[in-house]
């Protein structure tokens, strides 16, 4: 499951949808906008099908309808707002790429927009609540606009909440014009065309194979230093608390060839860090090449099981990681979010061997109690999880670890909670994302379990977890004081123009003075580091979230790996 940290980092682009008791959130990523505001052309459209037409045919697990031939290109200004995880940031760019091709322009100004699209999240109730509140505000704006200027404003709900609550949204919020699920973004131009004619339009079909492989979303950071590349979508794990399999559908992987093509393109553009993105990245299985369809399934991490039968065939994550990391030796590779069950030795060995694959793993534990893990249907015990942590640390010395935890799951006792506290102490994560349990309809927990931990107890336990996590992370980070860390510079620090901000290999934020530094090769005059430069920084202090240090020299990833 995707952590929210990196997503919250996308602050310029992203509005956090509540809950976010995440103990770690980082620097802002700025929104990239399309060309400036364009003039709206009044396009006469053929009458489209109405809402019922789409909802009735919306049988799940079928391929989405082919978009009707040649939707009439429109030109409106689109304002996109993103809630939730990094996957949604990526989806925003997919939706935008599709609309741009159809003649839309993008605006950062809400009051300039002809179309407002919210890319939504359903993972916790608070996330949805924030979106309902926003919708009410936007609906008022729409009504005002209509009264004052007579110009229609279209509002669309995209993503997980659209999938989960399509009919409720359309009925409760009569002013919503478009509802599009996560697999229906190709249909957006047509849905908008229907909305232009004054009707509501919806497509919430889930797909078995949509990966938007051919749509190259522009998803780089403001400085053009880092980028996200989507490699798979959906989830087959069915953890009992999680709505994701219902909103995002079955697991499917993007063909390797198109992933490699995108990473090559990013490398040519000078991007220095690519994060491979998906709901379960390390369950990647590309079935598009016939000759690999009968390959044996790789083993699971020791002591782990799944609710589904082993899936043989296809090109796996190790192969993808190997190929991606060979593209550019100066490009750092990360991936998120993995599932702890899919860490066979080949993956760990590759991470250890390849100098440009970051030694940083997200191992979402969710709970430290075997009893609760069983109720969550996570497929492992506390002991198996701890064994994996030790194995990972033996295989990749110095690896930085992060995790997700849920406080107050159904039936969680004080003793179970203490087990989670002790897991946090035993593992000492560098980064953590901690949430109070929020019951979601449709999930197994909703049907079979009692949400019996009182809200105030959940909050108290959550606070305790956050406190323990912070103490341990501060200790883990303090151990780096005095060490040299290789930092990829992202840009000026948010707090001071005199400082630069970047990340070390473990994805921890590092701040250091923006001073002239010499070049390790010695062939260039001392200069100030720029976004995209690698700088060796000696760490002088640490907190639970940030390292501070002094820059020693500019260098390269390969030179640093070779110990120069
Ligand atoms: N309540 C609280 N947290 C949840 N998560 C997923 N579903 C829920 C829920 N119903 C958390 C898990 C997951 C992270 C992205 O969100 O920890 O890993
Ligand atoms: Fe992650 Fe489990 Fe939800 Fe899948 S079902 S998205 S693995 S938490």
Coordinates of C-alpha atoms in Angstrom, one line a residue, residues 126-361:
X126 CA -11.5 11.7 7.1
X127 CA -10.0 11.7 3.6
X128 CA -13.5 11.5 2.2
X129 CA -14.9 14.0 4.6
X130 CA -12.4 16.6 3.5
X131 CA -13.5 16.0 -0.1
X132 CA -17.2 16.4 0.7
X133 CA -16.4 19.7 2.4
X134 CA -14.5 20.8 -0.6
X135 CA -17.3 19.8 -2.9
X136 CA -19.8 21.9 -1.0
X137 CA -17.5 24.9 -1.3
X138 CA -17.0 24.3 -5.0
X139 CA -20.7 23.8 -5.6
X140 CA -21.4 27.2 -4.1
X141 CA -18.7 28.7 -6.4
X142 CA -20.4 27.0 -9.3
X143 CA -23.8 28.4 -8.4
X144 CA -22.4 31.9 -8.0
X145 CA -20.6 31.7 -11.3
X146 CA -23.8 30.7 -13.1
X147 CA -25.7 33.5 -11.5
X148 CA -23.1 36.2 -11.9
X149 CA -21.5 35.5 -15.3
X150 CA -23.8 32.9 -16.8
X151 CA -20.8 30.8 -17.6
X152 CA -21.0 27.2 -16.6
X153 CA -18.4 25.6 -14.4
X154 CA -18.1 21.9 -14.6
X155 CA -17.1 19.8 -11.5
X156 CA -15.7 16.3 -11.7
X157 CA -14.8 13.7 -9.1
X158 CA -12.1 11.3 -10.2
X159 CA -10.3 8.4 -8.6
X160 CA -11.1 6.2 -5.6
X161 CA -14.1 8.1 -4.1
X162 CA -15.7 8.2 -7.6
X163 CA -15.3 4.5 -7.7
X164 CA -16.7 3.9 -4.3
X165 CA -19.6 6.4 -4.1
X166 CA -20.5 7.1 -7.7
X167 CA -24.3 7.3 -7.3
X168 CA -24.2 9.0 -3.9
X169 CA -22.0 11.7 -5.3
X170 CA -24.3 12.3 -8.2
X171 CA -27.4 12.3 -6.1
X172 CA -26.1 14.1 -3.0
X173 CA -24.1 16.7 -4.9
X174 CA -26.3 17.5 -7.8
X175 CA -23.8 20.0 -9.0
X176 CA -21.2 17.4 -9.8
X177 CA -21.1 16.9 -13.5
X178 CA -18.6 14.1 -14.0
X179 CA -17.7 10.9 -12.0
X180 CA -14.7 9.0 -13.3
X181 CA -13.1 5.9 -11.6
X182 CA -9.4 5.2 -11.6
X183 CA -9.6 3.1 -14.8
X184 CA -11.8 5.6 -16.8
X185 CA -9.4 8.5 -17.4
X186 CA -9.2 7.8 -21.1
X187 CA -12.9 8.5 -21.2
X188 CA -12.6 12.0 -19.7
X189 CA -12.8 14.0 -22.9
X190 CA -16.1 12.2 -23.7
X191 CA -17.5 12.6 -20.2
X192 CA -16.7 16.3 -20.3
X193 CA -18.3 16.5 -23.7
X194 CA -21.5 15.0 -22.2
X195 CA -21.3 17.4 -19.3
X196 CA -21.0 20.3 -21.7
X197 CA -24.4 19.4 -23.0
X198 CA -25.7 19.9 -19.4
X199 CA -26.0 16.2 -18.4
X200 CA -24.2 14.3 -15.7
X201 CA -21.8 11.7 -16.9
X202 CA -20.1 8.8 -15.2
X203 CA -17.7 5.9 -16.0
X204 CA -16.6 3.8 -13.1
X205 CA -15.7 0.6 -15.0
X206 CA -12.8 -1.2 -13.5
X207 CA -10.4 -2.9 -15.8
X208 CA -8.2 -6.0 -15.7
X209 CA -5.5 -4.5 -17.9
X210 CA -5.6 -0.7 -18.0
X211 CA -2.1 0.6 -17.0
X212 CA -2.1 3.8 -19.1
X213 CA 1.2 2.4 -20.4
X214 CA 1.2 4.6 -23.5
X215 CA 0.4 7.8 -21.6
X216 CA 3.5 9.5 -20.4
X217 CA 2.5 11.8 -17.6
X218 CA 4.7 14.7 -17.0
X219 CA 5.5 14.1 -13.4
X220 CA 8.8 15.6 -12.4
X221 CA 9.6 17.7 -9.4
X222 CA 9.9 21.5 -9.7
X223 CA 13.7 21.3 -10.2
X224 CA 13.3 18.5 -12.6
X225 CA 15.5 16.3 -10.4
X226 CA 13.1 13.5 -9.4
X227 CA 10.2 11.7 -11.1
X228 CA 7.7 9.0 -10.5
X229 CA 7.0 6.2 -13.0
X230 CA 4.0 4.1 -12.6
X231 CA 4.7 0.4 -13.0
X232 CA 1.5 -1.4 -11.8
X233 CA -1.9 -0.7 -10.6
X234 CA -4.4 -2.4 -8.2
X235 CA -4.1 -4.8 -5.4
X236 CA -5.0 -8.5 -5.0
X237 CA -4.1 -8.9 -1.3
X238 CA -7.5 -8.1 0.3
X239 CA -6.1 -7.0 3.7
X240 CA -9.3 -6.9 5.8
X241 CA -9.2 -3.2 6.6
X242 CA -8.4 -1.9 3.1
X243 CA -10.7 -0.4 0.5
X244 CA -8.0 -0.2 -2.2
X245 CA -8.8 -3.5 -4.0
X246 CA -12.4 -2.3 -4.3
X247 CA -11.6 1.2 -5.6
X248 CA -8.6 0.4 -7.7
X249 CA -9.3 -3.1 -8.8
X250 CA -7.2 -6.1 -9.6
X251 CA -3.4 -6.1 -9.8
X252 CA -2.0 -5.5 -13.3
X253 CA 1.5 -4.5 -14.5
X254 CA 2.6 -2.2 -17.2
X255 CA 4.7 -3.8 -19.9
X256 CA 8.4 -3.5 -19.1
X257 CA 9.3 -2.1 -22.5
X258 CA 7.2 1.0 -22.0
X259 CA 8.6 1.5 -18.4
X260 CA 12.1 1.4 -19.7
X261 CA 11.2 3.8 -22.5
X262 CA 9.9 6.3 -20.0
X263 CA 12.9 6.0 -17.7
X264 CA 15.3 6.5 -20.7
X265 CA 13.3 9.6 -21.6
X266 CA 13.6 10.9 -18.1
X267 CA 17.3 10.2 -18.0
X268 CA 17.7 12.2 -21.3
X269 CA 15.9 15.0 -19.6
X270 CA 18.4 15.0 -16.8
X271 CA 16.2 13.5 -14.1
X272 CA 18.4 12.1 -11.3
X273 CA 16.0 10.0 -9.3
X274 CA 13.1 7.8 -10.4
X275 CA 10.7 6.2 -8.0
X276 CA 8.8 3.2 -9.4
X277 CA 5.3 3.5 -8.3
X278 CA 2.4 1.1 -7.7
X279 CA 0.1 -0.3 -5.0
X280 CA 2.3 -3.4 -4.6
X281 CA 5.4 -2.6 -6.7
X282 CA 7.3 -5.7 -5.8
X283 CA 4.4 -8.0 -6.9
X284 CA 5.2 -6.7 -10.5
X285 CA 4.4 -9.3 -13.1
X286 CA 4.5 -8.3 -16.8
X287 CA 2.7 -10.9 -18.8
X288 CA 2.9 -9.0 -22.1
X289 CA 5.8 -11.1 -23.5
X290 CA 4.6 -14.6 -24.6
X291 CA 8.0 -16.3 -24.1
X292 CA 7.9 -15.6 -20.3
X293 CA 4.4 -16.7 -19.6
X294 CA 5.3 -20.1 -18.1
X295 CA 8.1 -18.9 -15.8
X296 CA 7.9 -20.3 -12.2
X297 CA 6.6 -17.9 -9.5
X298 CA 9.4 -16.6 -7.3
X299 CA 9.2 -17.6 -3.6
X300 CA 7.6 -15.4 -1.0
X301 CA 9.5 -13.9 1.9
X302 CA 10.1 -16.7 4.5
X303 CA 7.0 -17.2 6.7
X304 CA 4.7 -15.2 4.5
X305 CA 1.5 -16.3 2.7
X306 CA -1.1 -14.8 0.4
X307 CA -4.9 -15.2 0.1
X308 CA -4.4 -16.0 -3.6
X309 CA -2.6 -19.0 -5.2
X310 CA 1.0 -18.5 -6.5
X311 CA 0.9 -16.7 -9.8
X312 CA 3.3 -18.3 -12.2
X313 CA 4.7 -16.6 -15.4
X314 CA 5.7 -13.1 -16.4
X315 CA 8.7 -10.9 -16.0
X316 CA 9.1 -10.1 -12.3
X317 CA 10.2 -7.2 -10.2
X318 CA 13.9 -8.3 -10.0
X319 CA 14.1 -8.3 -13.7
X320 CA 12.5 -4.8 -14.0
X321 CA 14.7 -3.4 -11.2
X322 CA 17.8 -4.8 -12.9
X323 CA 16.9 -3.3 -16.3
X324 CA 15.8 0.1 -14.9
X325 CA 19.0 0.5 -12.9
X326 CA 21.2 -0.2 -15.9
X327 CA 19.8 2.7 -17.8
X328 CA 21.7 5.5 -16.2
X329 CA 24.4 4.9 -13.6
X330 CA 23.8 8.5 -12.3
X331 CA 20.1 8.0 -11.7
X332 CA 18.9 6.8 -8.3
X333 CA 16.2 4.2 -8.3
X334 CA 13.6 3.9 -5.5
X335 CA 10.3 2.1 -5.4
X336 CA 7.1 2.4 -3.4
X337 CA 5.0 0.9 -2.0
X338 CA 6.1 -2.7 -1.7
X339 CA 4.5 -5.5 0.2
X340 CA 6.8 -7.3 2.7
X341 CA 5.7 -10.7 1.3
X342 CA 7.5 -10.2 -2.0
X343 CA 11.1 -9.8 -1.1
X344 CA 12.8 -12.9 -2.4
X345 CA 16.6 -13.0 -2.0
X346 CA 17.2 -12.0 -5.6
X347 CA 15.6 -8.6 -5.0
X348 CA 17.6 -8.0 -1.8
X349 CA 20.8 -9.1 -3.5
X350 CA 20.2 -6.8 -6.5
X351 CA 19.5 -3.8 -4.2
X352 CA 22.7 -4.5 -2.3
X353 CA 24.8 -4.9 -5.4
X354 CA 23.6 -2.0 -7.6
X355 CA 25.1 1.3 -6.5
X356 CA 22.2 3.3 -7.9
X357 CA 19.3 1.4 -6.3
X358 CA 18.7 3.1 -3.0
X359 CA 19.3 1.1 0.2
X360 CA 15.9 2.1 1.5
X361 CA 12.9 -0.2 1.9

